[in-house]
Tab-separated table of C-alpha atoms and ligand atoms in Angstrom:
chain	number	residue	atom	x	y	z
A	1	UNK	CA	48.232	194.513	79.420
A	2	UNK	CA	50.933	196.406	77.553
A	3	UNK	CA	50.026	197.197	73.969
A	4	UNK	CA	52.584	197.422	71.200
A	5	UNK	CA	52.179	199.227	67.950
A	6	UNK	CA	53.175	197.169	64.960
A	7	UNK	CA	51.978	199.211	62.074
A	8	UNK	CA	50.730	202.649	61.322
A	9	UNK	CA	49.215	203.662	58.045
A	10	UNK	CA	46.946	206.478	56.952
A	11	UNK	CA	46.087	207.380	60.515
A	12	UNK	CA	45.196	203.826	61.441
A	13	UNK	CA	47.052	202.378	64.411
A	14	UNK	CA	46.968	198.688	64.968
A	15	UNK	CA	47.664	197.416	68.428
A	16	UNK	CA	48.046	193.880	69.646
A	17	UNK	CA	48.180	192.381	73.090
A	18	UNK	CA	51.781	191.378	73.503
A	19	UNK	CA	50.981	187.757	74.370
A	20	UNK	CA	49.726	187.451	70.799
A	21	UNK	CA	53.013	188.598	69.313
A	22	UNK	CA	55.085	185.565	70.225
A	23	UNK	CA	53.840	183.593	67.253
A	24	UNK	CA	56.549	182.884	64.719
A	25	UNK	CA	56.289	182.421	60.968
A	26	UNK	CA	58.967	181.089	58.653
A	27	UNK	CA	58.601	182.051	54.984
A	28	UNK	CA	60.688	180.708	52.127
A	29	UNK	CA	60.312	181.964	48.550
A	30	UNK	CA	61.182	180.443	45.193
A	31	UNK	CA	60.879	181.675	41.622
A	32	UNK	CA	60.377	185.163	40.292
A	33	UNK	CA	60.830	188.504	42.067
A	34	UNK	CA	57.056	188.756	42.292
A	35	UNK	CA	57.023	185.773	44.633
A	36	UNK	CA	59.580	187.416	46.915
A	37	UNK	CA	57.460	190.554	46.878
A	38	UNK	CA	54.279	188.550	47.590
A	39	UNK	CA	55.931	186.922	50.596
A	40	UNK	CA	56.393	190.416	52.026
A	41	UNK	CA	52.663	191.010	51.608
A	42	UNK	CA	51.946	187.694	53.339
A	43	UNK	CA	54.290	188.649	56.190
A	44	UNK	CA	52.335	191.873	56.611
A	45	UNK	CA	48.967	190.094	56.635
A	46	UNK	CA	50.196	187.662	59.279
A	47	UNK	CA	51.911	190.371	61.348
A	48	UNK	CA	48.431	191.708	62.032
A	49	UNK	CA	47.678	188.308	63.573
A	50	UNK	CA	50.694	188.661	65.823
A	51	UNK	CA	53.195	186.650	63.786
A	52	UNK	CA	56.765	187.815	63.521
A	53	UNK	CA	59.185	186.320	61.071
A	54	UNK	CA	61.949	183.912	62.097
A	55	UNK	CA	64.848	182.326	60.234
A	56	UNK	CA	64.701	179.241	62.469
A	57	UNK	CA	62.282	176.723	61.069
A	58	UNK	CA	62.313	174.706	64.338
A	59	UNK	CA	60.660	177.527	66.277
A	60	UNK	CA	58.032	178.458	63.684
A	61	UNK	CA	54.386	177.891	64.435
A	62	UNK	CA	53.696	178.223	60.737
A	63	UNK	CA	56.000	177.408	57.817
A	64	UNK	CA	55.077	178.844	54.435
A	65	UNK	CA	56.689	178.116	51.108
A	66	UNK	CA	55.969	180.456	48.214
A	67	UNK	CA	56.292	178.293	45.131
A	68	UNK	CA	57.079	178.483	41.438
A	69	UNK	CA	55.623	176.336	38.631
A	70	UNK	CA	57.372	177.864	35.668
A	71	UNK	CA	59.479	174.767	34.946
A	72	UNK	CA	59.312	171.201	36.207
A	73	UNK	CA	62.625	171.686	38.019
A	74	UNK	CA	61.197	174.546	40.098
A	75	UNK	CA	58.426	172.288	41.326
A	76	UNK	CA	60.866	169.495	42.146
A	77	UNK	CA	62.878	171.895	44.279
A	78	UNK	CA	59.775	172.705	46.300
A	79	UNK	CA	58.865	169.018	46.711
A	80	UNK	CA	62.342	168.432	48.159
A	81	UNK	CA	61.865	171.309	50.587
A	82	UNK	CA	58.553	169.791	51.691
A	83	UNK	CA	60.425	166.561	52.482
A	84	UNK	CA	62.847	168.572	54.577
A	85	UNK	CA	60.018	170.338	56.433
A	86	UNK	CA	58.540	166.917	57.090
A	87	UNK	CA	61.743	165.743	58.734
A	88	UNK	CA	61.820	168.862	60.940
A	89	UNK	CA	58.172	168.385	61.819
A	90	UNK	CA	58.786	164.798	62.908
A	91	UNK	CA	61.922	165.487	64.882
A	92	UNK	CA	61.803	169.020	66.263
A	93	UNK	CA	58.533	170.844	65.682
A	94	UNK	CA	55.568	168.469	65.857
A	95	UNK	CA	52.927	171.205	65.932
A	96	UNK	CA	54.115	173.180	62.957
A	97	UNK	CA	51.545	174.133	60.318
A	98	UNK	CA	52.754	173.940	56.716
A	99	UNK	CA	51.278	176.128	53.992
A	100	UNK	CA	51.999	176.144	50.284
A	101	UNK	CA	51.573	179.534	48.603
A	102	UNK	CA	51.933	180.756	45.039
A	103	UNK	CA	51.896	179.124	41.642
A	104	UNK	CA	52.130	175.453	42.662
A	105	UNK	CA	49.221	175.978	45.049
A	106	UNK	CA	47.173	177.489	42.256
A	107	UNK	CA	48.177	174.896	39.673
A	108	UNK	CA	47.688	171.767	41.778
A	109	UNK	CA	44.896	172.984	44.056
A	110	UNK	CA	43.522	170.273	46.317
A	111	UNK	CA	45.679	167.607	44.641
A	112	UNK	CA	48.540	169.112	46.582
A	113	UNK	CA	46.832	168.221	49.864
A	114	UNK	CA	46.458	164.656	48.636
A	115	UNK	CA	49.964	164.319	47.185
A	116	UNK	CA	51.820	165.962	50.080
A	117	UNK	CA	50.314	164.704	53.331
A	118	UNK	CA	52.289	167.178	55.396
A	119	UNK	CA	50.661	170.216	53.785
A	120	UNK	CA	47.864	171.832	55.839
A	121	UNK	CA	47.132	174.949	53.801
A	122	UNK	CA	47.036	175.580	50.062
A	123	UNK	CA	46.607	179.202	49.075
A	124	UNK	CA	46.828	180.810	45.645
A	125	UNK	CA	48.369	184.209	44.779
A	126	UNK	CA	45.098	186.149	45.021
A	127	UNK	CA	43.876	184.667	48.316
A	128	UNK	CA	46.534	185.727	50.824
A	129	UNK	CA	44.113	187.923	52.765
A	130	UNK	CA	42.309	184.721	53.679
A	131	UNK	CA	45.371	183.214	55.404
A	132	UNK	CA	44.335	184.114	58.994
A	133	UNK	CA	41.016	182.330	58.463
A	134	UNK	CA	42.715	179.341	56.861
A	135	UNK	CA	45.105	179.067	59.810
A	136	UNK	CA	42.137	179.016	62.192
A	137	UNK	CA	40.591	176.199	60.170
A	138	UNK	CA	43.789	174.189	60.518
A	139	UNK	CA	43.863	174.869	64.248
A	140	UNK	CA	40.348	173.392	64.297
A	141	UNK	CA	41.780	170.204	62.830
A	142	UNK	CA	40.924	170.708	59.164
A	143	UNK	CA	42.919	171.105	55.991
A	144	UNK	CA	42.364	174.521	54.414
A	145	UNK	CA	42.404	175.765	50.838
A	146	UNK	CA	41.654	178.936	48.892
A	147	UNK	CA	42.767	179.157	45.286
A	148	UNK	CA	40.206	181.623	43.984
A	149	UNK	CA	41.702	184.014	41.439
A	150	UNK	CA	40.564	187.611	41.303
A	151	UNK	CA	40.114	190.375	38.757
A	152	UNK	CA	40.637	193.102	41.339
A	153	UNK	CA	43.107	191.998	43.990
A	154	UNK	CA	46.340	194.021	43.932
A	155	UNK	CA	46.994	194.167	47.709
A	156	UNK	CA	47.310	197.915	47.112
A	157	UNK	CA	46.467	198.831	50.703
A	158	UNK	CA	48.927	196.428	52.323
A	159	UNK	CA	52.248	197.669	53.616
A	160	UNK	CA	54.686	194.866	52.831
A	161	UNK	CA	57.055	193.833	55.616
A	162	UNK	CA	60.474	193.720	53.982
A	163	UNK	CA	62.065	190.305	54.402
A	164	UNK	CA	65.808	189.692	53.982
A	165	UNK	CA	66.171	193.310	53.012
A	166	UNK	CA	69.455	195.207	52.670
A	167	UNK	CA	67.508	198.385	53.536
A	168	UNK	CA	68.521	199.905	50.187
A	169	UNK	CA	66.521	198.175	47.435
A	170	UNK	CA	62.888	197.076	47.528
A	171	UNK	CA	60.305	195.552	45.198
A	172	UNK	CA	57.022	197.299	44.560
A	173	UNK	CA	54.435	195.389	42.571
A	174	UNK	CA	52.429	197.377	40.032
A	175	UNK	CA	50.542	194.724	38.092
A	176	UNK	CA	49.434	191.171	38.821
A	177	UNK	CA	48.616	188.313	36.484
A	178	UNK	CA	49.178	188.156	32.746
A	179	UNK	CA	46.834	188.176	29.741
A	180	UNK	CA	49.480	187.447	27.127
A	181	UNK	CA	49.046	183.704	26.860
A	182	UNK	CA	52.464	182.746	25.535
A	183	UNK	CA	51.839	179.150	24.517
A	184	UNK	CA	54.561	177.668	26.766
A	185	UNK	CA	53.746	179.609	29.910
A	186	UNK	CA	51.812	178.546	32.980
A	187	UNK	CA	51.668	182.027	34.554
A	188	UNK	CA	48.286	183.115	33.120
A	189	UNK	CA	46.800	179.982	34.724
A	190	UNK	CA	48.500	180.347	38.089
A	191	UNK	CA	48.392	184.113	38.514
A	192	UNK	CA	45.186	184.900	36.723
A	193	UNK	CA	44.059	187.840	34.622
A	194	UNK	CA	46.107	190.954	34.362
A	195	UNK	CA	45.247	193.918	36.567
A	196	UNK	CA	47.050	197.123	37.458
A	197	UNK	CA	47.383	198.790	40.799
A	198	UNK	CA	46.179	202.294	41.641
A	199	UNK	CA	49.100	204.673	40.867
A	200	UNK	CA	48.465	206.669	44.049
A	201	UNK	CA	49.020	203.586	46.189
A	202	UNK	CA	52.223	202.836	44.242
A	203	UNK	CA	53.505	206.365	44.870
A	204	UNK	CA	52.518	206.106	48.521
A	205	UNK	CA	54.478	202.865	48.946
A	206	UNK	CA	57.514	204.411	47.227
A	207	UNK	CA	57.320	207.495	49.446
A	208	UNK	CA	57.142	205.319	52.523
A	209	UNK	CA	60.228	203.394	51.376
A	210	UNK	CA	62.166	206.631	50.908
A	211	UNK	CA	61.085	207.742	54.366
A	212	UNK	CA	62.463	204.469	55.737
A	213	UNK	CA	65.796	205.074	54.029
A	214	UNK	CA	65.422	202.964	50.877
A	215	UNK	CA	67.193	204.297	47.799
A	216	UNK	CA	65.955	202.100	44.958
A	217	UNK	CA	62.739	200.360	43.919
A	218	UNK	CA	62.055	197.781	41.251
A	219	UNK	CA	58.535	198.101	39.903
A	220	UNK	CA	57.303	194.581	39.313
A	221	UNK	CA	54.855	192.920	37.003
A	222	UNK	CA	54.781	189.917	34.679
A	223	UNK	CA	54.447	192.451	31.917
A	224	UNK	CA	54.968	195.992	33.256
A	225	UNK	CA	54.558	197.657	29.867
A	226	UNK	CA	50.904	196.792	29.723
A	227	UNK	CA	50.264	198.630	33.012
A	228	UNK	CA	47.003	200.547	32.650
A	229	UNK	CA	44.968	202.334	35.307
A	230	UNK	CA	41.685	203.869	34.200
A	231	UNK	CA	39.999	204.198	37.571
A	232	UNK	CA	39.974	200.400	37.635
A	233	UNK	CA	42.830	198.122	36.781
A	234	UNK	CA	41.512	194.965	35.107
A	235	UNK	CA	42.858	194.959	31.568
A	236	UNK	CA	40.030	192.720	30.431
A	237	UNK	CA	37.440	195.362	31.433
A	238	UNK	CA	39.147	198.334	29.824
A	239	UNK	CA	36.874	197.902	26.815
A	240	UNK	CA	33.955	198.922	29.061
A	241	UNK	CA	35.696	202.087	30.309
A	242	UNK	CA	33.962	205.407	29.600
A	243	UNK	CA	35.559	207.966	27.318
A	244	UNK	CA	36.446	210.107	30.321
A	245	UNK	CA	38.124	207.145	32.021
A	246	UNK	CA	40.086	206.408	28.863
A	247	UNK	CA	41.194	210.025	28.531
A	248	UNK	CA	42.468	210.052	32.079
A	249	UNK	CA	44.033	206.617	31.978
A	250	UNK	CA	47.636	206.126	33.025
A	251	UNK	CA	49.882	203.809	31.056
A	252	UNK	CA	53.310	202.545	32.050
A	253	UNK	CA	55.214	205.500	30.578
A	254	UNK	CA	52.991	207.927	32.518
A	255	UNK	CA	53.370	205.887	35.693
A	256	UNK	CA	57.173	205.964	35.379
A	257	UNK	CA	57.072	209.699	34.733
A	258	UNK	CA	54.716	210.224	37.703
A	259	UNK	CA	56.960	208.393	40.172
A	260	UNK	CA	60.259	209.668	38.806
A	261	UNK	CA	58.999	213.266	38.908
A	262	UNK	CA	57.474	213.018	42.371
A	263	UNK	CA	60.431	211.285	44.004
A	264	UNK	CA	63.567	212.485	42.198
A	265	UNK	CA	65.845	211.039	44.893
A	266	UNK	CA	64.532	207.495	44.305
A	267	UNK	CA	66.313	205.237	41.840
A	268	UNK	CA	63.754	203.332	39.766
A	269	UNK	CA	64.027	199.991	37.987
A	270	UNK	CA	61.321	197.847	36.464
A	271	UNK	CA	60.817	194.272	35.338
A	272	UNK	CA	59.689	192.538	33.153
A	273	UNK	CA	59.249	194.234	29.802
A	274	UNK	CA	57.474	192.421	27.043
A	275	UNK	CA	58.585	193.328	23.519
A	276	UNK	CA	55.011	193.282	22.221
A	277	UNK	CA	53.849	195.861	24.785
A	278	UNK	CA	56.879	198.064	25.316
A	279	UNK	CA	56.394	201.509	23.785
A	280	UNK	CA	58.910	204.087	22.633
A	281	UNK	CA	57.263	206.418	25.142
A	282	UNK	CA	58.633	204.202	27.917
A	283	UNK	CA	62.142	204.453	26.466
A	284	UNK	CA	61.820	208.217	26.105
A	285	UNK	CA	60.615	208.513	29.702
A	286	UNK	CA	63.656	206.511	30.803
A	287	UNK	CA	65.903	208.893	28.885
A	288	UNK	CA	64.173	211.932	30.376
A	289	UNK	CA	64.732	211.015	34.026
A	290	UNK	CA	68.160	210.575	35.567
A	291	UNK	CA	66.608	208.515	38.370
A	292	UNK	CA	65.186	205.839	36.050
A	293	UNK	CA	67.847	203.190	35.535
A	294	UNK	CA	69.086	202.642	32.027
A	295	UNK	CA	68.442	198.949	31.944
A	296	UNK	CA	65.759	196.832	30.282
A	297	UNK	CA	65.073	193.143	30.749
A	298	UNK	CA	63.549	192.294	27.389
A	299	UNK	CA	62.945	188.534	27.027
A	300	UNK	CA	63.129	187.403	23.409
A	301	UNK	CA	62.620	183.623	23.907
A	302	UNK	CA	63.740	182.791	20.348
A	303	UNK	CA	65.323	184.400	17.306
A	304	UNK	CA	63.235	182.358	14.866
A	305	UNK	CA	60.031	183.831	13.445
A	306	UNK	CA	58.515	180.388	13.105
A	307	UNK	CA	59.092	179.600	16.793
A	308	UNK	CA	58.019	183.064	17.979
A	309	UNK	CA	54.727	182.491	16.195
A	310	UNK	CA	54.261	179.066	17.782
A	311	UNK	CA	55.065	180.655	21.128
A	312	UNK	CA	52.356	183.292	20.515
A	313	UNK	CA	54.772	186.022	21.464
A	314	UNK	CA	53.051	188.744	19.436
A	315	UNK	CA	56.214	190.070	17.729
A	316	UNK	CA	58.611	188.832	15.099
A	317	UNK	CA	62.371	188.996	14.837
A	318	UNK	CA	62.313	192.162	12.745
A	319	UNK	CA	60.046	193.978	15.198
A	320	UNK	CA	62.209	192.889	18.135
A	321	UNK	CA	65.381	194.086	16.389
A	322	UNK	CA	63.727	197.369	15.495
A	323	UNK	CA	62.785	197.870	19.161
A	324	UNK	CA	66.385	197.155	20.212
A	325	UNK	CA	67.655	199.621	17.580
A	326	UNK	CA	65.314	202.323	18.874
A	327	UNK	CA	66.355	201.710	22.472
A	328	UNK	CA	70.038	202.009	21.522
A	329	UNK	CA	69.317	205.125	19.491
A	330	UNK	CA	67.534	206.857	22.388
A	331	UNK	CA	69.749	205.453	25.203
A	332	UNK	CA	73.045	204.338	23.593
A	333	UNK	CA	74.493	202.807	26.778
A	334	UNK	CA	71.273	201.062	27.867
A	335	UNK	CA	71.888	197.700	29.571
A	336	UNK	CA	69.806	194.966	27.967
A	337	UNK	CA	69.187	191.429	29.169
A	338	UNK	CA	66.977	188.613	27.909
A	339	UNK	CA	65.323	185.281	28.529
A	340	UNK	CA	65.699	182.538	25.932
A	341	UNK	CA	64.069	179.113	25.798
A	342	UNK	CA	65.867	176.382	23.856
A	343	UNK	CA	64.256	173.298	22.406
A	344	UNK	CA	60.680	174.539	22.177
A	345	UNK	CA	58.287	172.246	20.271
A	346	UNK	CA	59.560	171.497	16.736
A	347	UNK	CA	62.616	173.782	17.077
A	348	UNK	CA	65.123	172.738	14.420
A	349	UNK	CA	68.754	173.585	13.796
A	350	UNK	CA	67.881	176.562	11.608
A	351	UNK	CA	65.649	178.029	14.334
A	352	UNK	CA	68.468	177.560	16.812
A	353	UNK	CA	70.941	179.302	14.491
A	354	UNK	CA	68.456	182.170	14.169
A	355	UNK	CA	68.522	182.535	17.947
A	356	UNK	CA	72.333	182.533	17.979
A	357	UNK	CA	72.495	185.133	15.211
A	358	UNK	CA	69.997	187.362	17.009
A	359	UNK	CA	72.215	187.153	20.082
A	360	UNK	CA	75.176	188.185	17.947
A	361	UNK	CA	73.214	191.189	16.735
A	362	UNK	CA	72.035	192.384	20.145
A	363	UNK	CA	75.068	191.353	22.247
A	364	UNK	CA	73.064	191.246	25.465
A	365	UNK	CA	74.680	192.284	28.724
A	366	UNK	CA	73.116	189.381	30.533
A	367	UNK	CA	70.758	186.481	29.943
A	368	UNK	CA	68.548	183.929	31.647
A	369	UNK	CA	68.491	180.813	29.501
A	370	UNK	CA	66.307	177.740	29.906
A	371	UNK	CA	65.466	174.412	28.320
A	372	UNK	CA	61.817	174.169	27.370
A	373	UNK	CA	59.836	172.415	30.074
A	374	UNK	CA	56.332	171.315	29.152
A	375	UNK	CA	53.657	172.611	31.551
A	376	UNK	CA	50.295	170.942	31.707
A	377	UNK	CA	47.250	172.769	30.403
A	378	UNK	CA	49.250	175.315	28.410
A	379	UNK	CA	48.432	175.669	24.721
A	380	UNK	CA	51.778	174.116	23.799
A	381	UNK	CA	51.092	171.075	25.960
A	382	UNK	CA	47.607	170.628	24.525
A	383	UNK	CA	48.372	171.248	20.853
A	384	UNK	CA	52.072	170.664	20.213
A	385	UNK	CA	54.666	167.964	20.664
A	386	UNK	CA	57.533	168.402	23.129
A	387	UNK	CA	59.641	166.680	20.473
A	388	UNK	CA	63.156	168.069	20.834
A	389	UNK	CA	65.296	165.406	22.439
A	390	UNK	CA	66.708	166.243	25.884
A	391	UNK	CA	70.308	165.906	24.609
A	392	UNK	CA	69.632	168.372	21.821
A	393	UNK	CA	67.926	170.835	24.184
A	394	UNK	CA	70.965	170.599	26.433
A	395	UNK	CA	73.464	171.037	23.611
A	396	UNK	CA	71.616	174.079	22.261
A	397	UNK	CA	71.355	175.524	25.753
A	398	UNK	CA	75.113	175.126	26.246
A	399	UNK	CA	75.798	176.854	22.933
A	400	UNK	CA	73.549	179.738	23.909
A	401	UNK	CA	75.078	180.034	27.383
A	402	UNK	CA	78.597	179.987	25.924
A	403	UNK	CA	77.721	182.724	23.487
A	404	UNK	CA	76.115	184.810	26.221
A	405	UNK	CA	79.166	184.441	28.465
A	406	UNK	CA	81.333	185.780	25.621
A	407	UNK	CA	78.986	188.712	25.028
A	408	UNK	CA	78.795	189.513	28.734
A	409	UNK	CA	82.573	189.529	28.961
A	410	UNK	CA	82.830	191.675	25.830
A	411	UNK	CA	80.390	194.226	27.271
A	412	UNK	CA	82.141	194.228	30.625
A	413	UNK	CA	85.565	194.801	29.053
A	414	UNK	CA	84.166	197.841	27.237
A	415	UNK	CA	83.575	199.363	30.676
A	416	UNK	CA	87.172	199.078	31.877
A	417	UNK	CA	88.758	202.478	32.422
A	418	UNK	CA	85.388	204.242	32.677
A	419	UNK	CA	83.823	205.775	35.781
A	420	UNK	CA	80.319	204.834	36.937
A	421	UNK	CA	77.974	205.981	39.638
A	422	UNK	CA	77.243	203.029	41.901
A	423	UNK	CA	74.643	202.636	44.631
A	424	UNK	CA	76.220	200.628	47.470
A	425	UNK	CA	73.956	197.679	48.320
A	426	UNK	CA	75.829	195.336	50.645
A	427	UNK	CA	79.115	193.781	51.664
A	428	UNK	CA	80.816	191.618	49.062
A	429	UNK	CA	80.303	187.911	49.693
A	430	UNK	CA	84.011	187.327	49.268
A	431	UNK	CA	85.400	190.075	51.472
A	432	UNK	CA	84.280	192.215	54.396
A	433	UNK	CA	86.544	194.980	53.108
A	434	UNK	CA	84.593	195.304	49.889
A	435	UNK	CA	81.147	196.475	48.905
A	436	UNK	CA	78.913	195.434	46.012
A	437	UNK	CA	76.641	197.840	44.239
A	438	UNK	CA	75.094	198.316	40.827
A	439	UNK	CA	75.426	200.878	38.062
A	440	UNK	CA	72.374	202.330	36.375
A	441	UNK	CA	72.892	199.602	33.726
A	442	UNK	CA	72.398	196.916	36.394
A	443	UNK	CA	76.024	195.822	36.307
A	444	UNK	CA	77.426	194.586	39.614
A	445	UNK	CA	80.556	196.426	40.782
A	446	UNK	CA	82.899	195.361	43.598
A	447	UNK	CA	85.232	197.878	45.231
A	448	UNK	CA	87.041	198.606	48.487
A	449	UNK	CA	84.848	200.087	51.217
A	450	UNK	CA	86.985	203.022	52.227
A	451	UNK	CA	84.877	205.152	54.577
A	452	UNK	CA	81.593	204.786	52.684
A	453	UNK	CA	78.287	203.382	53.928
A	454	UNK	CA	75.706	201.020	52.456
A	455	UNK	CA	73.023	203.114	50.705
A	456	UNK	CA	75.448	205.821	49.540
A	457	UNK	CA	76.228	206.642	45.920
A	458	UNK	CA	79.893	206.552	44.939
A	459	UNK	CA	81.838	207.136	41.731
A	460	UNK	CA	83.850	204.034	40.879
A	461	UNK	CA	86.617	203.720	38.308
A	462	UNK	CA	86.611	200.271	36.690
A	463	UNK	CA	89.992	198.500	36.625
A	464	UNK	CA	89.146	194.933	35.648
A	465	UNK	CA	86.242	192.531	35.240
A	466	UNK	CA	84.885	189.014	35.009
A	467	UNK	CA	81.925	188.160	32.759
A	468	UNK	CA	79.572	188.968	35.660
A	469	UNK	CA	81.264	191.625	37.786
A	470	UNK	CA	83.224	194.832	37.398
A	471	UNK	CA	86.049	195.453	39.840
A	472	UNK	CA	87.129	199.003	40.578
A	473	UNK	CA	88.018	201.696	43.068
A	474	UNK	CA	86.182	204.670	44.518
A	475	UNK	CA	87.475	207.954	43.109
B	501	SAH	N1	56.835	188.018	32.032
B	501	SAH	C1	57.419	187.171	32.992
B	501	SAH	C2	57.894	185.899	32.462
B	501	SAH	C3	57.777	184.932	33.511
B	501	SAH	S1	58.523	183.500	33.205
B	501	SAH	C4	58.446	187.835	33.870
B	501	SAH	O1	58.098	188.694	34.617
B	501	SAH	O2	59.621	187.479	33.874
B	501	SAH	C5	60.252	183.919	33.114
B	501	SAH	C6	60.910	183.205	31.991
B	501	SAH	O3	60.820	181.804	32.182
B	501	SAH	C7	60.260	183.444	30.630
B	501	SAH	O4	60.642	184.646	30.059
B	501	SAH	C8	60.727	182.255	29.854
B	501	SAH	O5	61.983	182.476	29.252
B	501	SAH	C9	60.895	181.175	30.935
B	501	SAH	N2	59.820	180.177	30.826
B	501	SAH	C10	58.500	180.360	30.972
B	501	SAH	N3	57.848	179.205	30.766
B	501	SAH	C11	58.774	178.267	30.491
B	501	SAH	C12	58.724	176.883	30.172
B	501	SAH	N4	57.573	176.245	30.064
B	501	SAH	N5	59.887	176.233	29.952
B	501	SAH	C13	61.068	176.891	30.025
B	501	SAH	N6	61.173	178.188	30.310
B	501	SAH	C14	60.045	178.884	30.536
B	502	F3S	FE1	54.265	184.122	30.707
B	502	F3S	FE2	54.255	185.376	28.394
B	502	F3S	FE3	52.947	186.373	30.451
B	502	F3S	S1	56.049	184.420	29.374
B	502	F3S	S2	54.065	185.670	32.212
B	502	F3S	S3	52.463	184.500	29.413
B	502	F3S	S4	54.182	187.508	28.953
């Protein structure tokens, strides 16, 4: 029988009989970038079992949905998708196996199998290596579940299979889990304790991407600034590290420096930064390397000290502002975006005004803004009252969104007439004659194609803008 090679890594060649390679998997991802990155790890694990990915759900032997639990609405979206899968299963694909991955799997565990009869497999973020075994269990007529969280798993040795990729930008995960315990957040419960990935394996993945023609990576973690490798990666166990291990440990600034120095042709982004863990060293490292993008996503959540304390964010308004000031001092043009939650437990009008005034001070380039959504088991759910009325949450959210739209437009207008280096990512959705790319500050730019190719850098002069996009021409 003819053998085909599907993956080669560190001298290891994996071959499969080609009758095994007709199996199709369909993977859909919701939520944060980490979930999209995890789906690529899952695709790689299943490729070794002979599965290739398809966009047609009707022909998939296995349908996987990588889920998000961060807000109630995210979970509702997934429940609706499960209903849709059910209709496909009944009408067009009776044998299909349905698996739920990610945060909802971890949060609801076996309840999910009871609540959603269609679901065959429930697998949490640290158990994806077990998927082949779980699939076999389902083929044997059982329901299968693994939601064990780990202190070590980083999938460092797995070569992700890039899904829906433009061939230019890729995600590379560097930490998993979160130890910060913000009182509103479900992530520490669904993604487990924080651990960092071996820097050598991160560099190796980046090198491989460059070899394949990728131009930009986004280093991912719930909290990248607390990256720490000391021979092991579990943050919780760092206290047991020897003096030698501590002396040789690599923090996030050193990791950035290591990758930026070793692969100068690679453009590097990272997300998400947490104000309580971000160091000035990180900002200085950004300034030092041309290939590290001058953009920081720095969620603030609230501008009120009282609320920040209740949220257990580990910084106050003054400290946040001082960090912003230092960033602007070291990198004056740095793009800055945020997350804000409105209507957290006991938030009053003064707290809300504090958030608005903080926004006025920072004038963010972009923002992700949400109404507080109570998540079970979190500290806020157990100890506080979700007592801000829905109408008030909505009104405050609208005020915050309106302000952000004004600030975004203001910042965009400042860029008119200037020239920026843009990495071409893809065709514009609106026109086949135009490309979209991003500046180092993470601003989207649309311009006419001319004779350029996706993946090239071009200099673009900005002529006009909307609050979300710059429009210009190649010079
Ligand atoms: N550090 C993470 C944060 C994950 S959650 C990261 O990598 O982005 C992303 C954002 O969702 C948070 O910054 C917060 O603004 C919002 N969020 C988290 N829990 C929420 C909740 N219970 N209700 C509303 N928004 C929430
Ligand atoms: Fe969530 Fe706070 Fe961690 S928002 S992901 S607990 S930094």
